[in-house]
Tab-separated table of C-alpha atoms in Angstrom:
chain	number	residue	atom	x	y	z
A	1	MET	CA	48.340	19.309	-85.569
A	2	SER	CA	44.909	17.392	-84.835
A	3	GLN	CA	46.755	15.830	-81.850
A	4	GLY	CA	47.438	18.947	-80.547
A	5	ILE	CA	44.129	20.389	-80.528
A	6	PHE	CA	41.629	16.795	-79.508
A	7	PRO	CA	42.860	17.120	-75.680
A	8	ILE	CA	42.336	20.056	-75.451
A	9	GLN	CA	38.931	20.136	-76.835
A	10	ARG	CA	38.621	17.377	-74.086
A	11	ILE	CA	39.392	19.330	-71.270
A	12	ARG	CA	37.197	22.346	-71.480
A	13	VAL	CA	34.472	19.359	-71.809
A	14	TRP	CA	35.556	17.614	-68.712
A	15	TYR	CA	35.633	21.018	-66.714
A	16	ARG	CA	34.619	24.436	-67.428
A	17	PRO	CA	34.245	27.861	-64.722
A	18	MET	CA	30.811	27.332	-63.116
A	19	ARG	CA	29.610	30.863	-64.571
A	20	SER	CA	26.188	32.733	-64.646
A	21	ARG	CA	24.600	31.711	-68.813
A	22	ASP	CA	23.636	35.024	-70.629
A	23	SER	CA	19.593	34.923	-69.770
A	24	GLY	CA	18.480	36.835	-73.185
A	25	GLU	CA	20.484	34.005	-75.081
A	26	ASN	CA	19.055	32.256	-78.017
A	27	HIS	CA	18.450	29.491	-79.135
A	28	ARG	CA	18.905	28.232	-75.231
A	29	VAL	CA	16.370	24.207	-74.608
A	30	SER	CA	16.668	21.215	-72.644
A	31	THR	CA	19.152	19.683	-72.288
A	32	PRO	CA	18.755	15.661	-72.066
A	33	LEU	CA	20.763	16.049	-69.244
A	34	GLU	CA	17.284	17.622	-67.969
A	35	LEU	CA	15.280	15.112	-69.765
A	36	LEU	CA	16.908	12.190	-67.646
A	37	PHE	CA	16.383	14.059	-64.501
A	38	ASP	CA	12.774	14.584	-65.251
A	39	LEU	CA	11.853	11.316	-66.777
A	40	CYS	CA	13.146	9.852	-63.556
A	41	PHE	CA	11.930	12.316	-60.909
A	42	VAL	CA	8.750	10.952	-62.535
A	43	VAL	CA	9.128	7.464	-61.348
A	44	ALA	CA	8.482	9.165	-58.004
A	45	VAL	CA	5.023	11.176	-59.147
A	46	GLY	CA	3.625	8.161	-60.358
A	47	ALA	CA	4.182	6.092	-56.601
A	48	ALA	CA	3.244	9.316	-55.052
A	49	SER	CA	0.083	8.754	-56.979
A	50	ALA	CA	-0.634	4.962	-56.713
A	51	ASP	CA	0.196	5.142	-52.819
A	52	LEU	CA	-2.783	7.912	-52.785
A	53	HIS	CA	-4.914	6.114	-54.868
A	54	HIS	CA	-4.153	2.460	-52.318
A	55	GLU	CA	-5.305	5.445	-50.079
A	56	LEU	CA	-8.569	6.713	-51.412
A	57	VAL	CA	-9.741	2.635	-52.520
A	58	GLU	CA	-8.826	2.015	-48.579
A	59	GLY	CA	-11.231	4.988	-47.275
A	60	HIS	CA	-8.291	7.223	-46.088
A	61	ILE	CA	-8.975	10.293	-47.565
A	62	GLY	CA	-7.034	12.461	-44.524
A	63	HIS	CA	-4.630	10.110	-44.235
A	64	GLY	CA	-3.882	10.266	-47.908
A	65	ILE	CA	-4.468	13.420	-49.325
A	66	LEU	CA	-1.154	15.016	-46.145
A	67	SER	CA	1.072	11.893	-47.333
A	68	TYR	CA	0.276	12.877	-50.873
A	69	ALA	CA	1.010	16.727	-50.146
A	70	MET	CA	4.241	15.930	-48.282
A	71	VAL	CA	5.650	13.866	-50.950
A	72	PHE	CA	5.122	14.923	-53.446
A	73	PHE	CA	7.292	18.813	-51.559
A	74	ALA	CA	10.013	16.746	-51.563
A	75	ILE	CA	9.771	15.550	-55.055
A	76	TRP	CA	8.588	19.118	-56.618
A	77	TRP	CA	11.114	20.804	-54.378
A	78	GLY	CA	14.146	18.332	-55.665
A	79	TRP	CA	13.283	19.317	-59.452
A	80	LEU	CA	12.497	23.140	-58.832
A	81	ASN	CA	16.041	24.107	-57.436
A	82	PHE	CA	17.544	21.903	-59.602
A	83	SER	CA	15.714	23.110	-62.619
A	84	TRP	CA	15.804	26.991	-62.108
A	85	PHE	CA	19.533	26.528	-61.901
A	86	ALA	CA	20.398	24.771	-64.658
A	87	SER	CA	19.424	27.646	-65.710
A	88	ALA	CA	21.458	29.726	-64.858
A	89	PHE	CA	24.123	27.975	-64.221
A	90	ASP	CA	24.142	24.970	-66.841
A	91	THR	CA	27.995	23.976	-68.128
A	92	ASP	CA	26.921	20.588	-68.371
A	93	ASP	CA	31.019	19.768	-67.936
A	94	VAL	CA	31.582	16.501	-66.881
A	95	PRO	CA	31.645	17.619	-62.157
A	96	TYR	CA	28.065	19.132	-63.032
A	97	ARG	CA	26.888	15.460	-64.707
A	98	LEU	CA	27.953	13.177	-62.058
A	99	ALA	CA	26.242	16.168	-59.721
A	100	THR	CA	23.064	15.766	-61.433
A	101	LEU	CA	23.044	12.277	-61.782
A	102	VAL	CA	23.942	12.703	-57.515
A	103	GLN	CA	20.664	14.301	-57.479
A	104	ILE	CA	18.643	11.553	-59.671
A	105	ALA	CA	19.982	8.416	-57.684
A	106	GLY	CA	18.617	11.001	-55.325
A	107	GLY	CA	14.942	11.638	-56.304
A	108	LEU	CA	14.532	7.632	-57.348
A	109	THR	CA	15.471	6.906	-53.279
A	110	VAL	CA	12.551	9.624	-52.062
A	111	ALA	CA	10.405	7.333	-55.282
A	112	ALA	CA	11.479	3.406	-53.454
A	113	GLY	CA	10.676	5.679	-50.399
A	114	VAL	CA	6.970	6.759	-50.923
A	115	ASP	CA	5.407	3.271	-49.927
A	116	ARG	CA	6.848	3.165	-45.911
A	117	ALA	CA	6.019	7.341	-46.261
A	118	PHE	CA	2.833	6.810	-47.005
A	119	ASN	CA	2.306	4.238	-43.514
A	120	GLY	CA	4.091	7.233	-41.327
A	121	ASP	CA	7.806	5.723	-42.410
A	122	PHE	CA	9.272	8.995	-43.585
A	123	ARG	CA	13.262	7.950	-43.109
A	124	VAL	CA	13.967	6.304	-46.843
A	125	VAL	CA	12.733	9.584	-48.285
A	126	MET	CA	14.881	11.300	-46.295
A	127	VAL	CA	18.154	9.781	-47.149
A	128	GLY	CA	16.512	10.468	-50.610
A	129	TYR	CA	15.640	14.276	-50.350
A	130	VAL	CA	18.965	15.208	-48.102
A	131	LEU	CA	20.729	13.476	-51.500
A	132	MET	CA	18.957	15.352	-53.819
A	133	ARG	CA	20.128	18.976	-51.340
A	134	LEU	CA	23.663	18.390	-50.586
A	135	ALA	CA	24.712	17.755	-54.620
A	136	MET	CA	22.662	20.771	-54.535
A	137	VAL	CA	25.127	22.505	-52.514
A	138	THR	CA	27.818	21.601	-54.367
A	139	GLN	CA	26.176	22.893	-57.799
A	140	TRP	CA	26.541	26.603	-55.397
A	141	LEU	CA	29.700	25.969	-53.799
A	142	ARG	CA	30.808	25.448	-57.412
A	143	ALA	CA	29.084	28.767	-58.839
A	144	ALA	CA	30.437	30.754	-55.491
A	145	LYS	CA	33.789	30.260	-56.394
A	146	SER	CA	33.771	30.816	-60.304
A	147	ASP	CA	31.092	33.347	-60.261
A	148	PRO	CA	32.648	36.702	-58.465
A	149	GLU	CA	29.770	38.851	-59.563
A	150	ARG	CA	27.103	36.347	-58.020
A	151	ARG	CA	29.316	35.266	-55.358
A	152	THR	CA	27.368	35.980	-52.158
A	153	THR	CA	24.148	35.186	-53.190
A	154	ALA	CA	25.745	31.496	-54.155
A	155	LEU	CA	27.020	31.681	-50.820
A	156	TRP	CA	23.233	32.502	-49.351
A	157	TYR	CA	22.301	29.261	-51.387
A	158	ALA	CA	24.519	27.374	-50.556
A	159	GLY	CA	24.269	27.752	-47.048
A	160	GLY	CA	20.583	27.833	-46.742
A	161	ILE	CA	20.083	25.248	-47.791
A	162	THR	CA	23.068	23.017	-45.319
A	163	PHE	CA	21.219	24.595	-42.656
A	164	VAL	CA	17.931	23.155	-43.662
A	165	GLN	CA	19.022	20.250	-44.168
A	166	ALA	CA	20.796	20.120	-41.309
A	167	LEU	CA	16.730	20.448	-39.528
A	168	TRP	CA	15.437	18.055	-41.508
A	169	VAL	CA	17.492	15.254	-40.070
A	170	ALA	CA	16.776	16.311	-36.904
A	171	ASP	CA	13.580	16.213	-37.290
A	172	ALA	CA	13.637	12.929	-38.226
A	173	LEU	CA	16.334	11.836	-36.389
A	174	ILE	CA	14.565	13.010	-33.124
A	175	GLY	CA	10.907	11.442	-33.986
A	176	PHE	CA	8.516	13.981	-32.472
A	177	PRO	CA	4.646	12.922	-31.911
A	178	GLN	CA	2.472	13.083	-35.753
A	179	ALA	CA	0.501	15.977	-34.377
A	180	THR	CA	4.166	17.303	-33.498
A	181	ALA	CA	5.416	16.583	-36.857
A	182	ALA	CA	3.146	17.545	-38.755
A	183	ILE	CA	3.862	20.904	-37.891
A	184	LEU	CA	7.230	21.075	-37.470
A	185	PHE	CA	6.836	19.219	-41.334
A	186	ALA	CA	4.950	23.320	-42.353
A	187	VAL	CA	7.522	24.853	-40.620
A	188	LEU	CA	10.467	22.985	-42.167
A	189	VAL	CA	8.737	23.894	-46.336
A	190	VAL	CA	8.203	26.971	-44.929
A	191	CYS	CA	12.468	27.458	-44.219
A	192	GLU	CA	13.385	26.022	-47.663
A	193	LEU	CA	10.768	28.119	-49.787
A	194	ALA	CA	12.547	31.276	-47.695
A	195	VAL	CA	16.217	30.342	-48.524
A	196	PRO	CA	15.652	31.386	-52.064
A	197	SER	CA	13.788	34.702	-51.488
A	198	ILE	CA	17.070	35.337	-48.565
A	199	ALA	CA	19.418	34.706	-51.285
A	200	GLU	CA	17.714	36.350	-54.756
A	201	SER	CA	17.615	39.546	-52.579
A	202	ARG	CA	21.188	40.076	-51.920
A	203	GLY	CA	21.551	39.930	-56.121
A	204	GLY	CA	19.672	38.078	-58.965
A	205	THR	CA	21.196	35.225	-60.471
A	206	SER	CA	20.483	34.914	-64.862
A	207	TRP	CA	17.425	32.023	-65.345
A	208	HIS	CA	16.335	32.053	-68.721
A	209	PRO	CA	12.612	32.925	-68.687
A	210	HIS	CA	12.315	30.874	-72.322
A	211	HIS	CA	14.317	27.749	-71.128
A	212	ILE	CA	12.471	27.642	-67.025
A	213	ALA	CA	9.324	27.685	-69.196
A	214	GLU	CA	10.076	25.390	-71.408
A	215	ARG	CA	11.135	23.264	-68.188
A	216	TYR	CA	8.192	23.761	-66.621
A	217	GLY	CA	5.517	23.506	-69.493
A	218	LEU	CA	8.174	19.533	-70.332
A	219	PHE	CA	7.740	18.390	-66.580
A	220	THR	CA	3.785	19.008	-66.975
A	221	LEU	CA	3.668	16.806	-69.941
A	222	ILE	CA	5.249	13.972	-67.996
A	223	VAL	CA	2.587	14.326	-65.229
A	224	LEU	CA	-0.300	14.476	-67.541
A	225	GLY	CA	1.346	11.246	-69.939
A	226	GLU	CA	1.175	9.578	-66.622
A	227	VAL	CA	-2.328	10.302	-65.593
A	228	VAL	CA	-4.036	8.482	-68.931
A	229	LEU	CA	-0.896	5.913	-68.242
A	230	SER	CA	-2.922	5.782	-65.201
A	231	ALA	CA	-5.941	5.300	-65.956
A	232	THR	CA	-5.417	3.456	-69.160
A	233	THR	CA	-4.154	0.741	-67.064
A	234	ALA	CA	-6.804	0.576	-64.881
A	235	VAL	CA	-9.517	1.167	-67.359
A	236	LYS	CA	-7.293	-2.631	-68.784
A	237	GLU	CA	-8.059	-4.110	-65.161
A	238	GLY	CA	-11.877	-3.419	-65.695
A	239	VAL	CA	-12.097	-3.964	-68.873
A	240	SER	CA	-10.024	-7.279	-67.866
A	241	GLU	CA	-13.336	-8.698	-65.568
A	242	GLY	CA	-15.850	-8.852	-68.939
A	243	GLU	CA	-18.075	-7.089	-67.040
A	244	HIS	CA	-19.473	-3.398	-66.666
A	245	VAL	CA	-17.501	-2.602	-70.232
A	246	GLY	CA	-19.588	-0.119	-71.825
A	247	THR	CA	-19.335	2.493	-68.645
A	248	LEU	CA	-15.803	1.572	-69.156
A	249	ILE	CA	-15.227	2.800	-71.892
A	250	GLY	CA	-17.386	5.649	-71.394
A	251	LEU	CA	-15.408	6.923	-68.764
A	252	ALA	CA	-11.482	6.288	-70.694
A	253	ALA	CA	-13.767	8.721	-73.235
A	254	ALA	CA	-13.893	10.972	-70.713
A	255	GLY	CA	-11.146	10.994	-69.516
A	256	LEU	CA	-8.930	11.290	-72.444
A	257	VAL	CA	-11.508	14.795	-73.144
A	258	LEU	CA	-10.644	15.664	-69.754
A	259	VAL	CA	-6.655	15.386	-69.848
A	260	PHE	CA	-6.635	17.270	-73.463
A	261	SER	CA	-8.659	19.877	-72.646
A	262	MET	CA	-5.394	19.735	-69.574
A	263	TRP	CA	-2.842	19.751	-71.776
A	264	TRP	CA	-4.444	22.402	-74.226
A	265	LEU	CA	-5.238	24.858	-71.457
A	266	TYR	CA	-1.849	24.697	-69.896
A	267	PHE	CA	-0.606	25.483	-73.148
A	268	ASP	CA	-3.051	28.387	-74.491
A	269	GLN	CA	-0.509	30.703	-73.419
A	270	PRO	CA	2.681	31.001	-73.114
A	271	GLY	CA	4.543	30.721	-69.662
A	272	HIS	CA	7.149	32.907	-70.633
A	273	LEU	CA	5.955	36.152	-71.023
A	274	ARG	CA	4.233	36.286	-67.060
A	275	LEU	CA	7.838	35.925	-66.237
A	276	VAL	CA	9.527	38.615	-69.360
A	277	ARG	CA	6.543	41.231	-68.449
A	278	HIS	CA	6.454	40.971	-64.702
A	279	PRO	CA	9.965	39.741	-63.467
A	280	SER	CA	9.547	41.058	-59.355
A	281	LEU	CA	10.932	38.311	-57.144
A	282	LEU	CA	7.839	38.463	-55.720
A	283	SER	CA	6.021	37.506	-59.062
A	284	THR	CA	8.364	35.434	-59.943
A	285	SER	CA	8.352	32.769	-57.072
A	286	SER	CA	4.786	33.093	-56.892
A	287	TRP	CA	5.545	31.621	-60.567
A	288	GLY	CA	7.415	29.442	-59.501
A	289	TYR	CA	6.406	28.210	-56.727
A	290	GLY	CA	2.172	27.451	-57.608
A	291	HIS	CA	3.245	25.004	-59.824
A	292	TYR	CA	3.848	23.423	-56.806
A	293	LEU	CA	-0.142	23.074	-57.040
A	294	ILE	CA	-1.089	22.532	-61.563
A	295	PHE	CA	1.454	19.888	-61.370
A	296	ALA	CA	-0.263	18.051	-57.293
A	297	SER	CA	-3.351	18.462	-59.276
A	298	ALA	CA	-2.900	17.083	-62.837
A	299	ALA	CA	-1.187	13.781	-61.083
A	300	ALA	CA	-3.912	13.118	-58.336
A	301	VAL	CA	-6.847	13.280	-61.569
A	302	GLY	CA	-4.491	10.487	-62.867
A	303	THR	CA	-4.877	9.439	-58.982
A	304	GLY	CA	-8.998	9.915	-59.078
A	305	LEU	CA	-9.597	8.455	-62.721
A	306	GLU	CA	-8.380	5.074	-61.413
A	307	LEU	CA	-10.295	5.281	-58.077
A	308	ALA	CA	-13.413	6.442	-60.074
A	309	VAL	CA	-12.244	3.072	-62.339
A	310	ASP	CA	-12.532	1.114	-59.044
A	311	TYR	CA	-16.280	3.091	-58.240
A	312	ASP	CA	-17.912	1.883	-61.291
A	313	THR	CA	-16.409	-1.958	-60.928
A	314	HIS	CA	-17.680	-2.023	-57.016
A	315	HIS	CA	-13.917	-2.580	-55.929
A	316	SER	CA	-14.868	0.910	-53.251
A	317	GLU	CA	-15.003	1.447	-50.287
A	318	ILE	CA	-15.813	5.330	-50.107
A	319	SER	CA	-19.266	6.727	-51.746
A	320	GLY	CA	-19.711	7.863	-54.736
A	321	LEU	CA	-19.770	11.806	-54.041
A	322	ALA	CA	-16.186	10.936	-53.032
A	323	THR	CA	-14.952	9.441	-55.584
A	324	ALA	CA	-16.393	12.537	-58.252
A	325	LEU	CA	-14.567	14.446	-55.680
A	326	VAL	CA	-11.341	12.805	-56.107
A	327	VAL	CA	-11.300	13.947	-59.497
A	328	THR	CA	-13.603	17.209	-59.812
A	329	VAL	CA	-11.366	19.198	-56.721
A	330	PRO	CA	-8.410	18.607	-58.888
A	331	VAL	CA	-9.894	19.540	-61.704
A	332	ALA	CA	-11.129	23.143	-59.832
A	333	VAL	CA	-7.688	23.018	-58.050
A	334	PHE	CA	-5.610	23.317	-61.771
A	335	LEU	CA	-7.861	25.693	-63.595
A	336	LEU	CA	-7.771	28.353	-60.919
A	337	SER	CA	-3.973	28.224	-61.090
A	338	VAL	CA	-3.057	27.738	-64.427
A	339	TRP	CA	-5.825	31.334	-64.182
A	340	LEU	CA	-4.343	31.920	-61.650
A	341	LEU	CA	-0.211	31.805	-63.286
A	342	HIS	CA	-0.820	32.312	-66.876
A	343	ILE	CA	-4.083	33.787	-67.716
A	344	GLY	CA	-4.102	36.745	-65.209
A	345	PRO	CA	-7.721	37.717	-63.425
A	346	THR	CA	-7.064	40.448	-65.163
A	347	ASN	CA	-6.582	39.666	-68.279
A	348	GLU	CA	-7.779	41.756	-71.759
A	349	CYS	CA	-9.819	39.178	-73.085
A	350	ARG	CA	-12.335	39.343	-70.328
A	351	GLU	CA	-14.641	36.163	-71.367
A	352	ILE	CA	-11.783	34.045	-70.772
A	353	ALA	CA	-11.251	36.195	-67.879
A	354	ILE	CA	-13.743	35.029	-66.521
A	355	GLY	CA	-14.671	31.721	-67.319
A	356	TYR	CA	-11.585	30.040	-66.054
A	357	PRO	CA	-12.747	30.857	-61.923
A	358	LEU	CA	-16.464	29.879	-63.112
A	359	THR	CA	-15.699	26.456	-65.057
A	360	ALA	CA	-14.092	25.322	-62.354
A	361	VAL	CA	-16.782	26.475	-59.818
A	362	LEU	CA	-19.889	24.539	-62.685
A	363	VAL	CA	-17.197	22.104	-62.113
A	364	LEU	CA	-16.842	21.805	-58.470
A	365	ALA	CA	-20.814	21.754	-58.620
A	366	ALA	CA	-21.048	18.638	-61.079
A	367	SER	CA	-19.822	16.262	-58.419
A	368	PHE	CA	-23.377	16.856	-57.004
A	369	GLY	CA	-25.056	15.731	-59.952
A	370	PRO	CA	-25.817	12.846	-61.934
A	371	ALA	CA	-22.326	11.336	-64.758
A	372	PRO	CA	-19.529	13.379	-62.498
A	373	ILE	CA	-16.827	13.498	-64.494
A	374	HIS	CA	-18.229	13.543	-67.741
A	375	VAL	CA	-19.839	16.602	-67.207
A	376	THR	CA	-16.133	18.061	-65.693
A	377	ALA	CA	-14.832	16.278	-69.195
A	378	VAL	CA	-17.779	18.197	-70.921
A	379	LEU	CA	-17.100	21.540	-69.069
A	380	ALA	CA	-13.257	21.416	-69.392
A	381	ALA	CA	-13.157	21.691	-73.409
A	382	ALA	CA	-16.167	23.605	-73.639
A	383	LEU	CA	-13.115	26.572	-71.535
A	384	VAL	CA	-11.183	25.391	-74.904
A	385	ALA	CA	-13.779	26.303	-77.498
A	386	LEU	CA	-14.359	29.583	-75.908
A	387	THR	CA	-10.403	30.782	-75.270
A	388	VAL	CA	-10.252	29.259	-78.671
A	389	PHE	CA	-13.417	31.387	-80.851
A	390	ALA	CA	-12.909	34.118	-78.129
A	391	SER	CA	-9.522	34.292	-79.237
A	392	HIS	CA	-9.700	33.933	-83.144
A	393	GLY	CA	-12.699	37.413	-82.565
A	394	ARG	CA	-9.640	38.928	-80.521
A	395	LEU	CA	-6.650	38.415	-83.398
A	396	ARG	CA	-9.345	38.831	-86.282
A	397	SER	CA	-10.841	42.443	-84.543
A	398	ALA	CA	-7.225	43.617	-84.318
């Protein structure tokens, strides 16, 4: 009897119909495959941050920031699309796993092409990006075949992604001048962002709010880990020279306090609350898309801390003010993004609602004073203290 059961079990594991999962499913957590996906994609995040550091330390500020924003979009958009699809249709069978591994391979190809992209050659990044997106098309076509209720939505996704990828490839093959290419890039980004909105308007997919919030939270954790790694490596290299040890230790302490504060502030409010309370397409899209600023700014803080080490060890070509801004601007963007997406300007606790934007303004102002990074760390820690005491007082009064 056992010999008859095992083949059936293997068949069920090998292939399952790709139907929508229950959006209220209990104990829905990230799978090992999703965690592997995140770890591989953070390699691309690290590559983008490293090249941004190289550009900034040589004084190429405008070019470095623009290239970083473009490359980071390719990384983030591939991650985002997989995460939302998996929340609604993850079957964890062999075809699904293989398609996901192809997407991971595309993400690693993007990582391999980051250096060239910062030098103006986006061909390798384009190959990896198209590989990710076409693998995503196969997933949507499979969903369209297995789930009649959401077939129209799935086909709109598949068709929209394919159409935009054709535009990306045409753009790469034609090779427009740099100024025109930048405009076309912006247009194609808008097209990419429009595909989910158009497809979801045909019938929403059954993504899981708690699962999505966890996926975003885990990626935020990994990015913050990359920040710690970048800053630690930079401090280690600076200390190995035997000079500026006291300054670098103080900078390392400030950087650690800053990262700890960013972690605390992001996870202070449960991420799924916004998705549950405001389930409209516009609110969901703004929450999901807005995390581009959270992820990109968090990763850029690591670059800023590396640059601060270079400045203190006299290995940088840019001024002290510019060095400070490379840290304070991403921190301010991070605070404002978390405020808008998690806290809310109309938060019932007014101290918290006002504290985030006020701290962001003070962080930017700290750029023009002495020890800007240390002051930024103190301000971020003070905001953490404010949220703790304000929340505690509200709980006691309740």
